[in-house]
């Protein structure tokens, strides 16, 4: 049995921030809830990023829901990537039941069912705010990634982007990009211009790129590229003092992990470029929750992994925290994992030798504790329980604590279709981004230029048919002797071939 008095003294001290904080639950020791110890996270350190991991069915989604609710109470907006489609219920108040009453009786915390301000978003045509980006905003690197291009084709895309930039051709949607590729491939003026100033490009490579674009359009990605592009400042809304929970519903993106991963990197880049430096502001201005994070890392090239690592390091200074949700910590690369200050670890299951290795690796990432046998307890954590270690206000890791998590105050289920329709119909942002804007861009400009060139071209003169004098060989072959000679050659060749295969001409 652990020394409870010592446990309470040590953890109460380390989990007692002086500034603003959020509460995730109560500590546990020897299987019992210790109500004297609140497990709290300082708002000051939430932009140090984090990981929420655990096997399927251990309560990760509800933990994210509690986390987002607590941030909303503090006036901090969040963006949740809802891949499984089970997060929208946060827009409606929860209802009491025996399980919730038992949990709050153990924690001795009040339960106040309530709804939270929500905006639904989509990049694939579902109801909600239509998130779009222009091809230019995506950039050649991310666009090459989503198109599955090789190094040579990626360099061609970079040249095309440079060409459009120099020629003042805006790349808004995929039609613009296709038109430019066709212009520099088929149009004599465009082909010569590109070749003289940027180097020759093999038509086969341009054709391969065009085919990749068409394949991407067939996956439904064409509607993502266009205007109006989404303004990341719209993620920073509050209502009645609560931070808005922005839910990006991407349930049908699992078959398009490249679109998903490159969209996230594009979003990171837009946030980093547009948000001002925050310094040590005391609390974050936005928190991102990325569910099924392995979809990003499994599909990422080395260059993109480096970009993710760099972005995770830099975006903290913009007052933005990023939280990856996945099944095992090993889904996140080591260089990224080392940047994550908060770790919420639900139960892991050791069914196979590989599972047991992952458990050992996970436990090694936690601070050493005298109160728990972490390698054993991690396999026996109940639903709604987790190991937690965070950073205190001085940036020092807090002791590992077995935590009995509080329940969400909002609905622990999804919205039905009528509720989704009602929510989106009342949203000003849905109305703002609903209609596409088709400005003059590369497609219209090049189409007009090519039509003008055809109109300005001088009329072509009909060519007169001039009978040329036959050459010597042609004269001989058309003569009677020539025809006789040709017939003889054909006949003898035929006889020789038939003899080779064992057939003889019947006399």
Short mmCIF file of C-alpha atoms in Angstrom, two decimals:
data_model
loop_
_atom_site.label_atom_id
_atom_site.label_comp_id
_atom_site.label_asym_id
_atom_site.label_seq_id
_atom_site.Cartn_x
_atom_site.Cartn_y
_atom_site.Cartn_z
CA UNK A 1 0.00 0.00 0.00
CA UNK A 2 1.30 3.43 -0.94
CA UNK A 3 1.61 6.22 1.63
CA UNK A 4 -1.60 8.18 0.98
CA UNK A 5 -0.62 11.20 3.08
CA UNK A 6 2.66 11.56 1.21
CA UNK A 7 0.84 11.06 -2.10
CA UNK A 8 -1.70 13.79 -1.31
CA UNK A 9 1.01 16.18 -0.15
CA UNK A 10 3.25 15.70 -3.19
CA UNK A 11 0.60 15.73 -5.90
CA UNK A 12 -1.49 18.53 -4.38
CA UNK A 13 1.62 20.69 -4.50
CA UNK A 14 2.56 19.82 -8.07
CA UNK A 15 -0.99 20.08 -9.45
CA UNK A 16 -1.80 23.45 -7.86
CA UNK A 17 -1.14 26.16 -10.49
CA UNK A 18 -1.17 29.78 -9.37
CA UNK A 19 -2.72 31.11 -12.55
CA UNK A 20 -5.76 30.04 -14.60
CA UNK A 21 -6.24 26.31 -15.18
CA UNK A 22 -8.66 23.63 -16.31
CA UNK A 23 -9.66 20.56 -14.29
CA UNK A 24 -9.70 17.12 -15.88
CA UNK A 25 -10.49 14.94 -12.87
CA UNK A 26 -9.34 13.57 -9.54
CA UNK A 27 -6.29 11.50 -8.65
CA UNK A 28 -6.54 7.78 -7.85
CA UNK A 29 -4.40 5.62 -5.59
CA UNK A 30 -4.73 1.87 -5.06
CA UNK A 31 -7.92 1.90 -7.11
CA UNK A 32 -9.68 4.54 -5.00
CA UNK A 33 -10.51 8.14 -5.92
CA UNK A 34 -8.52 10.65 -3.84
CA UNK A 35 -10.81 13.67 -3.71
CA UNK A 36 -8.15 15.84 -2.08
CA UNK A 37 -6.09 15.93 -5.30
CA UNK A 38 -7.46 17.79 -8.34
CA UNK A 39 -5.70 16.99 -11.60
CA UNK A 40 -5.40 20.40 -13.24
CA UNK A 41 -3.59 21.78 -16.29
CA UNK A 42 -2.32 25.39 -16.31
CA UNK A 43 -3.68 27.38 -19.24
CA UNK A 44 -0.20 28.83 -19.57
CA UNK A 45 1.22 25.49 -20.75
CA UNK A 46 -1.59 24.26 -23.00
CA UNK A 47 0.17 25.68 -26.07
CA UNK A 48 3.01 23.20 -25.35
CA UNK A 49 0.97 20.59 -27.23
CA UNK A 50 0.01 17.09 -26.15
CA UNK A 51 -0.96 13.50 -26.87
CA UNK A 52 -4.17 11.64 -26.03
CA UNK A 53 -3.66 7.91 -26.62
CA UNK A 54 -5.33 4.62 -25.80
CA UNK A 55 -6.90 1.51 -27.24
CA UNK A 56 -10.28 1.57 -28.96
CA UNK A 57 -13.16 1.99 -26.53
CA UNK A 58 -11.14 3.35 -23.60
CA UNK A 59 -12.71 6.84 -23.65
CA UNK A 60 -10.39 9.02 -25.75
CA UNK A 61 -13.24 10.83 -27.50
CA UNK A 62 -14.95 11.70 -24.21
CA UNK A 63 -11.63 12.96 -22.86
CA UNK A 64 -11.32 15.27 -25.87
CA UNK A 65 -14.92 16.39 -25.27
CA UNK A 66 -14.16 17.23 -21.61
CA UNK A 67 -10.96 19.01 -22.64
CA UNK A 68 -12.76 21.12 -25.28
CA UNK A 69 -15.55 21.96 -22.81
CA UNK A 70 -13.09 23.13 -20.17
CA UNK A 71 -11.27 25.27 -22.73
CA UNK A 72 -14.59 26.75 -23.85
CA UNK A 73 -15.41 27.67 -20.23
CA UNK A 74 -12.07 29.55 -20.17
CA UNK A 75 -13.01 31.43 -23.37
CA UNK A 76 -10.56 29.46 -25.53
CA UNK A 77 -11.85 28.29 -28.95
CA UNK A 78 -10.81 24.94 -30.38
CA UNK A 79 -10.84 23.03 -33.66
CA UNK A 80 -11.65 19.32 -33.45
CA UNK A 81 -11.14 16.98 -36.40
CA UNK A 82 -14.06 14.61 -35.97
CA UNK A 83 -13.16 11.65 -38.16
CA UNK A 84 -15.49 9.13 -36.56
CA UNK A 85 -18.42 11.59 -36.55
CA UNK A 86 -19.19 11.19 -32.84
CA UNK A 87 -18.35 14.63 -31.45
CA UNK A 88 -21.20 16.87 -32.57
CA UNK A 89 -23.26 16.28 -29.41
CA UNK A 90 -21.23 18.94 -27.63
CA UNK A 91 -23.72 21.43 -29.13
CA UNK A 92 -26.51 20.05 -26.91
CA UNK A 93 -26.71 19.69 -23.10
CA UNK A 94 -26.09 16.31 -21.52
CA UNK A 95 -28.56 14.34 -19.43
CA UNK A 96 -28.03 12.79 -16.04
CA UNK A 97 -27.89 9.04 -15.69
CA UNK A 98 -26.72 6.52 -13.11
CA UNK A 99 -23.17 6.28 -14.50
CA UNK A 100 -22.66 10.07 -14.55
CA UNK A 101 -24.16 10.47 -11.07
CA UNK A 102 -21.85 7.77 -9.72
CA UNK A 103 -18.81 9.38 -11.30
CA UNK A 104 -19.57 12.85 -9.93
CA UNK A 105 -20.42 11.41 -6.52
CA UNK A 106 -16.92 9.92 -6.37
CA UNK A 107 -15.22 13.14 -7.47
CA UNK A 108 -17.45 15.38 -5.32
CA UNK A 109 -17.58 17.85 -8.20
CA UNK A 110 -20.82 19.50 -9.42
CA UNK A 111 -22.41 18.28 -12.65
CA UNK A 112 -24.04 21.03 -14.70
CA UNK A 113 -25.51 19.79 -18.00
CA UNK A 114 -25.06 22.46 -20.68
CA UNK A 115 -24.51 23.03 -24.39
CA UNK A 116 -21.47 24.74 -25.88
CA UNK A 117 -21.22 27.08 -28.89
CA UNK A 118 -20.40 25.02 -31.97
CA UNK A 119 -19.60 25.60 -35.63
CA UNK A 120 -19.72 22.61 -38.00
CA UNK A 121 -17.22 22.59 -40.86
CA UNK A 122 -16.52 20.40 -43.87
CA UNK A 123 -13.97 19.98 -46.65
CA UNK A 124 -15.99 17.35 -48.50
CA UNK A 125 -19.47 18.72 -49.11
CA UNK A 126 -21.20 17.85 -45.83
CA UNK A 127 -23.42 20.41 -44.10
CA UNK A 128 -21.46 23.18 -42.44
CA UNK A 129 -18.91 25.85 -43.23
CA UNK A 130 -17.24 25.04 -46.55
CA UNK A 131 -13.49 25.10 -45.98
CA UNK A 132 -11.63 25.99 -49.15
CA UNK A 133 -8.12 26.95 -50.09
CA UNK A 134 -6.64 28.20 -53.34
CA UNK A 135 -4.04 26.19 -55.23
CA UNK A 136 -1.58 29.02 -54.61
CA UNK A 137 -2.16 28.87 -50.85
CA UNK A 138 -1.49 25.14 -50.89
CA UNK A 139 1.86 25.68 -52.59
CA UNK A 140 3.88 23.33 -54.82
CA UNK A 141 5.17 21.04 -52.03
CA UNK A 142 1.81 20.19 -50.48
CA UNK A 143 0.12 19.99 -53.87
CA UNK A 144 2.77 17.55 -55.10
CA UNK A 145 2.19 15.46 -52.00
CA UNK A 146 -1.55 15.26 -52.53
CA UNK A 147 -1.03 14.39 -56.21
CA UNK A 148 1.44 11.57 -55.42
CA UNK A 149 4.11 13.09 -57.68
CA UNK A 150 7.70 11.92 -57.88
CA UNK A 151 10.69 14.23 -57.44
CA UNK A 152 10.90 15.13 -61.14
CA UNK A 153 7.20 15.92 -61.37
CA UNK A 154 7.39 17.91 -58.13
CA UNK A 155 10.12 20.09 -59.63
CA UNK A 156 7.89 20.67 -62.67
CA UNK A 157 5.05 21.83 -60.40
CA UNK A 158 7.48 24.25 -58.74
CA UNK A 159 8.44 25.62 -62.17
CA UNK A 160 4.76 26.01 -63.12
CA UNK A 161 4.07 27.91 -59.89
CA UNK A 162 7.05 30.18 -60.62
CA UNK A 163 5.84 30.70 -64.19
CA UNK A 164 2.34 31.67 -63.00
CA UNK A 165 3.78 34.00 -60.38
CA UNK A 166 5.96 35.77 -62.96
CA UNK A 167 3.17 36.01 -65.52
CA UNK A 168 0.49 37.18 -63.07
CA UNK A 169 -1.70 34.09 -63.50
CA UNK A 170 -3.62 33.40 -60.27
CA UNK A 171 -3.98 29.70 -59.45
CA UNK A 172 -7.31 29.46 -57.66
CA UNK A 173 -8.76 26.03 -58.44
CA UNK A 174 -7.71 22.86 -60.23
CA UNK A 175 -9.14 24.13 -63.54
CA UNK A 176 -6.58 26.94 -63.41
CA UNK A 177 -3.72 24.50 -62.88
CA UNK A 178 -4.90 22.20 -65.68
CA UNK A 179 -5.26 25.14 -68.07
CA UNK A 180 -1.72 26.33 -67.38
CA UNK A 181 -0.32 22.84 -67.93
CA UNK A 182 -2.21 22.55 -71.21
CA UNK A 183 -1.09 26.02 -72.28
CA UNK A 184 2.60 25.33 -71.78
CA UNK A 185 2.26 21.91 -73.43
CA UNK A 186 0.02 22.46 -76.46
CA UNK A 187 0.09 26.20 -77.19
CA UNK A 188 3.13 27.18 -79.30
CA UNK A 189 3.55 30.55 -77.56
CA UNK A 190 3.21 29.08 -74.06
CA UNK A 191 5.45 26.15 -74.86
CA UNK A 192 8.16 28.42 -76.28
CA UNK A 193 7.88 30.87 -73.38
CA UNK A 194 8.30 28.14 -70.79
CA UNK A 195 11.11 26.43 -72.67
CA UNK A 196 13.10 29.65 -73.29
CA UNK A 197 12.84 31.04 -69.78
CA UNK A 198 12.40 28.08 -67.44
CA UNK A 199 13.81 25.07 -69.28
CA UNK A 200 12.31 22.30 -71.33
CA UNK A 201 9.75 20.00 -69.74
CA UNK A 202 8.95 16.57 -71.11
CA UNK A 203 5.36 16.35 -72.36
CA UNK A 204 5.12 12.89 -70.78
CA UNK A 205 5.74 14.36 -67.32
CA UNK A 206 3.16 17.08 -67.85
CA UNK A 207 0.71 14.44 -69.04
CA UNK A 208 1.33 12.37 -65.89
CA UNK A 209 0.65 15.42 -63.72
CA UNK A 210 -2.59 16.14 -65.58
CA UNK A 211 -3.73 12.55 -65.04
CA UNK A 212 -3.00 12.86 -61.32
CA UNK A 213 -5.10 16.03 -61.14
CA UNK A 214 -8.01 14.32 -62.90
CA UNK A 215 -7.75 11.38 -60.48
CA UNK A 216 -7.83 13.80 -57.54
CA UNK A 217 -10.94 15.45 -58.97
CA UNK A 218 -12.61 12.04 -59.17
CA UNK A 219 -12.12 11.69 -55.40
CA UNK A 220 -14.19 14.83 -54.86
CA UNK A 221 -11.27 17.05 -53.92
CA UNK A 222 -12.02 19.63 -56.62
CA UNK A 223 -14.61 21.33 -54.42
CA UNK A 224 -11.96 21.99 -51.78
CA UNK A 225 -9.92 24.25 -54.07
CA UNK A 226 -11.44 27.63 -54.78
CA UNK A 227 -12.66 30.88 -53.28
CA UNK A 228 -13.60 32.25 -50.88
CA UNK A 229 -10.70 30.60 -49.07
CA UNK A 230 -11.21 30.10 -45.36
CA UNK A 231 -9.98 32.88 -43.06
CA UNK A 232 -8.30 31.26 -40.05
CA UNK A 233 -9.27 34.27 -37.94
CA UNK A 234 -12.81 32.84 -38.01
CA UNK A 235 -11.56 30.03 -35.75
CA UNK A 236 -11.13 32.51 -32.88
CA UNK A 237 -14.78 33.23 -32.07
CA UNK A 238 -16.44 33.48 -28.64
CA UNK A 239 -20.11 33.50 -27.68
CA UNK A 240 -21.38 34.59 -24.28
CA UNK A 241 -17.86 34.34 -22.92
CA UNK A 242 -17.38 30.74 -24.10
CA UNK A 243 -14.89 29.73 -26.75
CA UNK A 244 -16.50 28.29 -29.88
CA UNK A 245 -15.83 24.60 -30.55
CA UNK A 246 -15.21 24.28 -34.30
CA UNK A 247 -15.90 20.71 -35.44
CA UNK A 248 -14.44 19.67 -38.78
CA UNK A 249 -16.43 16.64 -39.87
CA UNK A 250 -14.14 14.51 -42.02
CA UNK A 251 -15.74 11.10 -41.69
CA UNK A 252 -15.58 10.45 -45.45
CA UNK A 253 -11.94 11.49 -45.73
CA UNK A 254 -10.51 8.25 -44.38
CA UNK A 255 -10.25 6.97 -47.95
CA UNK A 256 -8.34 10.13 -48.86
CA UNK A 257 -5.65 10.38 -46.18
CA UNK A 258 -3.42 12.48 -48.45
CA UNK A 259 -6.08 15.19 -48.74
CA UNK A 260 -6.56 15.02 -44.98
CA UNK A 261 -2.87 15.25 -44.10
CA UNK A 262 -2.02 17.96 -46.62
CA UNK A 263 -5.08 19.98 -45.59
CA UNK A 264 -3.86 19.92 -41.99
CA UNK A 265 -0.39 21.08 -42.99
CA UNK A 266 -1.93 23.82 -45.13
CA UNK A 267 -4.01 24.89 -42.12
CA UNK A 268 -0.92 24.92 -39.87
CA UNK A 269 0.90 27.09 -42.39
CA UNK A 270 -2.01 29.55 -42.70
CA UNK A 271 -2.28 29.86 -38.91
CA UNK A 272 1.43 30.39 -38.54
CA UNK A 273 1.57 33.02 -41.29
CA UNK A 274 -1.52 34.97 -40.15
CA UNK A 275 -1.47 34.84 -36.35
CA UNK A 276 0.74 37.39 -34.58
CA UNK A 277 3.42 36.37 -32.09
CA UNK A 278 1.87 35.91 -28.66
CA UNK A 279 4.88 35.42 -26.42
CA UNK A 280 3.99 34.38 -22.88
CA UNK A 281 0.34 35.45 -22.93
CA UNK A 282 -0.88 33.27 -20.05
CA UNK A 283 -3.29 31.17 -22.10
CA UNK A 284 -3.60 29.93 -25.69
CA UNK A 285 -5.77 31.60 -28.30
CA UNK A 286 -6.62 28.33 -30.13
CA UNK A 287 -6.26 24.59 -29.53
CA UNK A 288 -6.30 21.98 -32.32
CA UNK A 289 -7.36 18.38 -31.67
CA UNK A 290 -6.29 16.01 -34.47
CA UNK A 291 -8.08 12.67 -34.22
CA UNK A 292 -6.67 9.55 -35.88
CA UNK A 293 -3.29 11.29 -36.09
CA UNK A 294 -1.67 8.25 -37.69
CA UNK A 295 -3.43 9.22 -40.95
CA UNK A 296 -1.12 12.23 -41.12
CA UNK A 297 2.11 10.49 -40.23
CA UNK A 298 1.60 7.23 -42.15
CA UNK A 299 1.14 9.12 -45.42
CA UNK A 300 3.80 11.77 -44.85
CA UNK A 301 7.04 11.82 -46.81
CA UNK A 302 10.31 12.69 -45.09
CA UNK A 303 10.01 16.29 -46.28
CA UNK A 304 6.50 16.59 -44.87
CA UNK A 305 7.49 14.97 -41.57
CA UNK A 306 10.23 17.59 -41.25
CA UNK A 307 7.66 20.27 -42.02
CA UNK A 308 5.27 18.92 -39.35
CA UNK A 309 8.07 18.81 -36.79
CA UNK A 310 9.11 22.37 -37.60
CA UNK A 311 5.51 23.62 -37.49
CA UNK A 312 4.87 21.96 -34.10
CA UNK A 313 7.93 23.72 -32.73
CA UNK A 314 7.11 27.13 -34.16
CA UNK A 315 3.32 27.38 -33.90
CA UNK A 316 3.50 27.41 -30.08
CA UNK A 317 4.77 31.00 -30.24
CA UNK A 318 1.52 31.95 -32.01
CA UNK A 319 -0.50 30.88 -28.98
CA UNK A 320 -1.70 27.64 -30.59
CA UNK A 321 -1.67 24.20 -28.97
CA UNK A 322 -1.83 20.98 -31.01
CA UNK A 323 -3.11 17.71 -29.52
CA UNK A 324 -2.73 14.42 -31.38
CA UNK A 325 -5.26 11.66 -30.66
CA UNK A 326 -4.27 8.13 -31.60
CA UNK A 327 -4.23 4.56 -30.30
CA UNK A 328 -0.57 4.13 -29.38
CA UNK A 329 2.14 6.74 -28.75
CA UNK A 330 4.28 4.98 -31.37
CA UNK A 331 1.97 6.35 -34.08
CA UNK A 332 3.64 9.73 -33.53
CA UNK A 333 7.27 10.13 -34.70
CA UNK A 334 9.85 10.52 -31.94
CA UNK A 335 10.86 14.04 -32.98
CA UNK A 336 7.23 15.18 -32.72
CA UNK A 337 6.50 13.17 -29.56
CA UNK A 338 9.36 14.89 -27.78
CA UNK A 339 7.62 18.26 -28.32
CA UNK A 340 4.40 17.21 -26.56
CA UNK A 341 4.17 18.49 -22.99
CA UNK A 342 0.84 16.95 -21.90
CA UNK A 343 0.26 13.21 -22.15
CA UNK A 344 -3.11 11.61 -21.40
CA UNK A 345 -2.75 7.86 -21.69
CA UNK A 346 -5.80 5.61 -21.59
CA UNK A 347 -5.51 1.83 -21.34
CA UNK A 348 -3.36 -0.14 -23.76
CA UNK A 349 -3.99 -3.80 -24.49
CA UNK A 350 -1.08 -6.26 -24.55
CA UNK A 351 -2.54 -9.01 -26.73
CA UNK A 352 0.58 -9.56 -28.87
CA UNK A 353 4.35 -9.25 -28.51
CA UNK A 354 4.21 -6.05 -30.56
CA UNK A 355 1.54 -4.65 -28.23
CA UNK A 356 3.72 -5.40 -25.20
CA UNK A 357 6.66 -3.61 -26.81
CA UNK A 358 4.47 -0.56 -27.40
CA UNK A 359 3.37 -0.64 -23.75
CA UNK A 360 7.00 -0.73 -22.61
CA UNK A 361 7.87 2.19 -24.89
CA UNK A 362 4.88 4.19 -23.63
CA UNK A 363 5.79 3.63 -19.96
CA UNK A 364 9.39 4.70 -20.62
CA UNK A 365 8.10 8.11 -21.74
CA UNK A 366 6.50 8.78 -18.32
CA UNK A 367 8.19 10.18 -15.22
CA UNK A 368 9.26 7.46 -12.78
CA UNK A 369 6.74 7.04 -9.96
CA UNK A 370 6.81 5.19 -6.64
CA UNK A 371 3.02 5.11 -6.39
CA UNK A 372 2.14 2.93 -9.41
CA UNK A 373 3.42 -0.11 -11.25
CA UNK A 374 2.81 1.70 -14.51
CA UNK A 375 3.55 -1.21 -16.85
CA UNK A 376 0.83 -3.30 -15.17
CA UNK A 377 -1.71 -0.61 -14.37
CA UNK A 378 -1.68 0.78 -17.91
CA UNK A 379 -3.30 -2.45 -19.12
CA UNK A 380 -5.99 -2.33 -16.43
CA UNK A 381 -7.16 1.28 -16.55
CA UNK A 382 -10.96 1.49 -16.60
CA UNK A 383 -13.04 3.44 -19.08
CA UNK A 384 -12.78 7.12 -18.18
CA UNK A 385 -9.45 6.61 -16.40
CA UNK A 386 -6.04 7.65 -17.67
CA UNK A 387 -2.44 8.27 -16.75
CA UNK A 388 -1.67 11.99 -16.96
CA UNK A 389 1.58 13.91 -16.87
CA UNK A 390 1.77 17.57 -17.86
CA UNK A 391 4.00 20.62 -17.54
CA UNK A 392 3.65 22.91 -14.57
CA UNK A 393 3.84 26.69 -14.90
CA UNK A 394 7.65 26.52 -14.81
CA UNK A 395 7.71 24.01 -17.65
CA UNK A 396 8.70 21.07 -15.39
CA UNK A 397 6.95 17.71 -15.98
CA UNK A 398 4.45 16.88 -13.27
CA UNK A 399 4.35 13.47 -11.54
CA UNK A 400 2.49 10.68 -13.29
CA UNK A 401 -1.00 10.44 -11.84
CA UNK A 402 -3.72 7.84 -12.29
CA UNK A 403 -6.72 10.08 -13.01
CA UNK A 404 -10.45 9.53 -12.63
CA UNK A 405 -11.72 11.80 -15.40
CA UNK A 406 -14.85 13.92 -15.14
CA UNK A 407 -17.71 13.32 -17.60
CA UNK A 408 -18.72 15.72 -20.38
CA UNK A 409 -21.41 18.26 -19.47
CA UNK A 410 -22.76 18.12 -23.02
CA UNK A 411 -24.49 15.29 -24.84
CA UNK A 412 -22.36 12.15 -25.18
CA UNK A 413 -23.92 11.30 -28.53
CA UNK A 414 -24.21 12.84 -31.98
CA UNK A 415 -26.66 15.37 -33.37
CA UNK A 416 -29.41 14.02 -35.59
CA UNK A 417 -29.93 15.34 -39.13
CA UNK A 418 -32.63 17.83 -38.06
CA UNK A 419 -30.37 19.25 -35.35
CA UNK A 420 -27.47 19.55 -37.79
CA UNK A 421 -29.69 21.39 -40.27
CA UNK A 422 -30.94 23.74 -37.57
CA UNK A 423 -27.43 24.46 -36.30
CA UNK A 424 -26.00 25.22 -39.74
CA UNK A 425 -29.02 27.30 -40.82
CA UNK A 426 -28.40 29.68 -37.90
CA UNK A 427 -24.67 30.08 -38.58
CA UNK A 428 -23.40 33.34 -40.02
CA UNK A 429 -20.15 31.66 -41.08
CA UNK A 430 -22.01 29.00 -43.06
CA UNK A 431 -23.72 31.80 -45.01
CA UNK A 432 -20.39 33.60 -45.45
CA UNK A 433 -18.66 30.65 -47.11
CA UNK A 434 -21.62 28.98 -48.81
CA UNK A 435 -21.34 30.54 -52.27
CA UNK A 436 -18.25 30.01 -54.39
CA UNK A 437 -16.61 33.03 -56.03
CA UNK A 438 -15.35 32.58 -59.58
CA UNK A 439 -12.92 35.43 -60.19
CA UNK A 440 -10.83 35.88 -63.31
CA UNK A 441 -7.89 33.58 -62.76
CA UNK A 442 -5.42 31.58 -64.86
CA UNK A 443 -8.18 29.61 -66.62
CA UNK A 444 -10.14 32.67 -67.78
CA UNK A 445 -7.03 34.69 -68.59
CA UNK A 446 -5.38 32.00 -70.70
CA UNK A 447 -8.65 31.10 -72.43
CA UNK A 448 -9.12 34.76 -73.37
CA UNK A 449 -5.50 35.04 -74.51
CA UNK A 450 -5.77 31.99 -76.74
CA UNK A 451 -9.06 33.16 -78.26
CA UNK A 452 -7.56 36.59 -78.95
CA UNK A 453 -4.55 34.99 -80.64
CA UNK A 454 -6.87 33.05 -82.95
CA UNK A 455 -8.82 36.22 -83.84
CA UNK A 456 -5.63 38.23 -84.55
CA UNK A 457 -4.01 35.53 -86.66
CA UNK A 458 -3.81 36.46 -90.43
CA UNK A 459 -6.27 34.57 -92.63
CA UNK A 460 -4.74 31.47 -94.09
CA UNK A 461 -4.50 31.34 -97.93
CA UNK A 462 -5.77 28.19 -99.62
CA UNK A 463 -2.85 26.19 -100.89
CA UNK A 464 -2.74 25.54 -104.63
CA UNK A 465 -2.39 21.97 -105.71
CA UNK A 466 0.87 21.73 -107.65
CA UNK A 467 1.58 18.56 -109.50
CA UNK A 468 5.13 17.64 -108.86
CA UNK A 469 7.31 15.90 -111.43
CA UNK A 470 7.72 12.27 -110.47
CA UNK A 471 11.15 11.14 -109.38
CA UNK A 472 13.23 8.49 -111.12
CA UNK A 473 12.28 5.73 -108.67
CA UNK A 474 8.58 6.64 -108.88
CA UNK A 475 8.70 6.69 -112.71
CA UNK A 476 10.33 3.28 -112.87
CA UNK A 477 7.87 1.71 -110.42
CA UNK A 478 4.88 3.08 -112.35
CA UNK A 479 6.15 1.76 -115.68
CA UNK A 480 5.00 -1.58 -117.16
CA UNK A 481 8.38 -3.17 -116.52
CA UNK A 482 8.34 -1.92 -112.95
CA UNK A 483 4.91 -3.38 -112.28
CA UNK A 484 5.97 -6.74 -113.75
CA UNK A 485 9.09 -6.77 -111.57
CA UNK A 486 7.06 -5.98 -108.44
CA UNK A 487 4.53 -8.72 -109.13
CA UNK A 488 7.33 -11.25 -109.63
CA UNK A 489 9.01 -10.33 -106.36
CA UNK A 490 5.75 -10.68 -104.40
CA UNK A 491 4.95 -14.04 -106.05
CA UNK A 492 8.37 -15.53 -105.34
CA UNK A 493 8.35 -14.30 -101.76
CA UNK A 494 4.95 -15.89 -101.21
CA UNK A 495 6.07 -19.22 -102.66
CA UNK A 496 9.19 -19.21 -100.49
CA UNK A 497 7.19 -18.55 -97.32
CA UNK A 498 4.63 -21.29 -98.09
CA UNK A 499 7.46 -23.74 -98.72
CA UNK A 500 9.00 -22.91 -95.34
CA UNK A 501 5.79 -23.87 -93.52
CA UNK A 502 5.32 -27.09 -95.52
CA UNK A 503 2.75 -25.90 -98.02
CA UNK A 504 3.11 -25.84 -101.77
CA UNK A 505 1.10 -23.92 -104.25
CA UNK A 506 -1.47 -26.02 -106.00
CA UNK A 507 -0.88 -26.05 -109.76
#
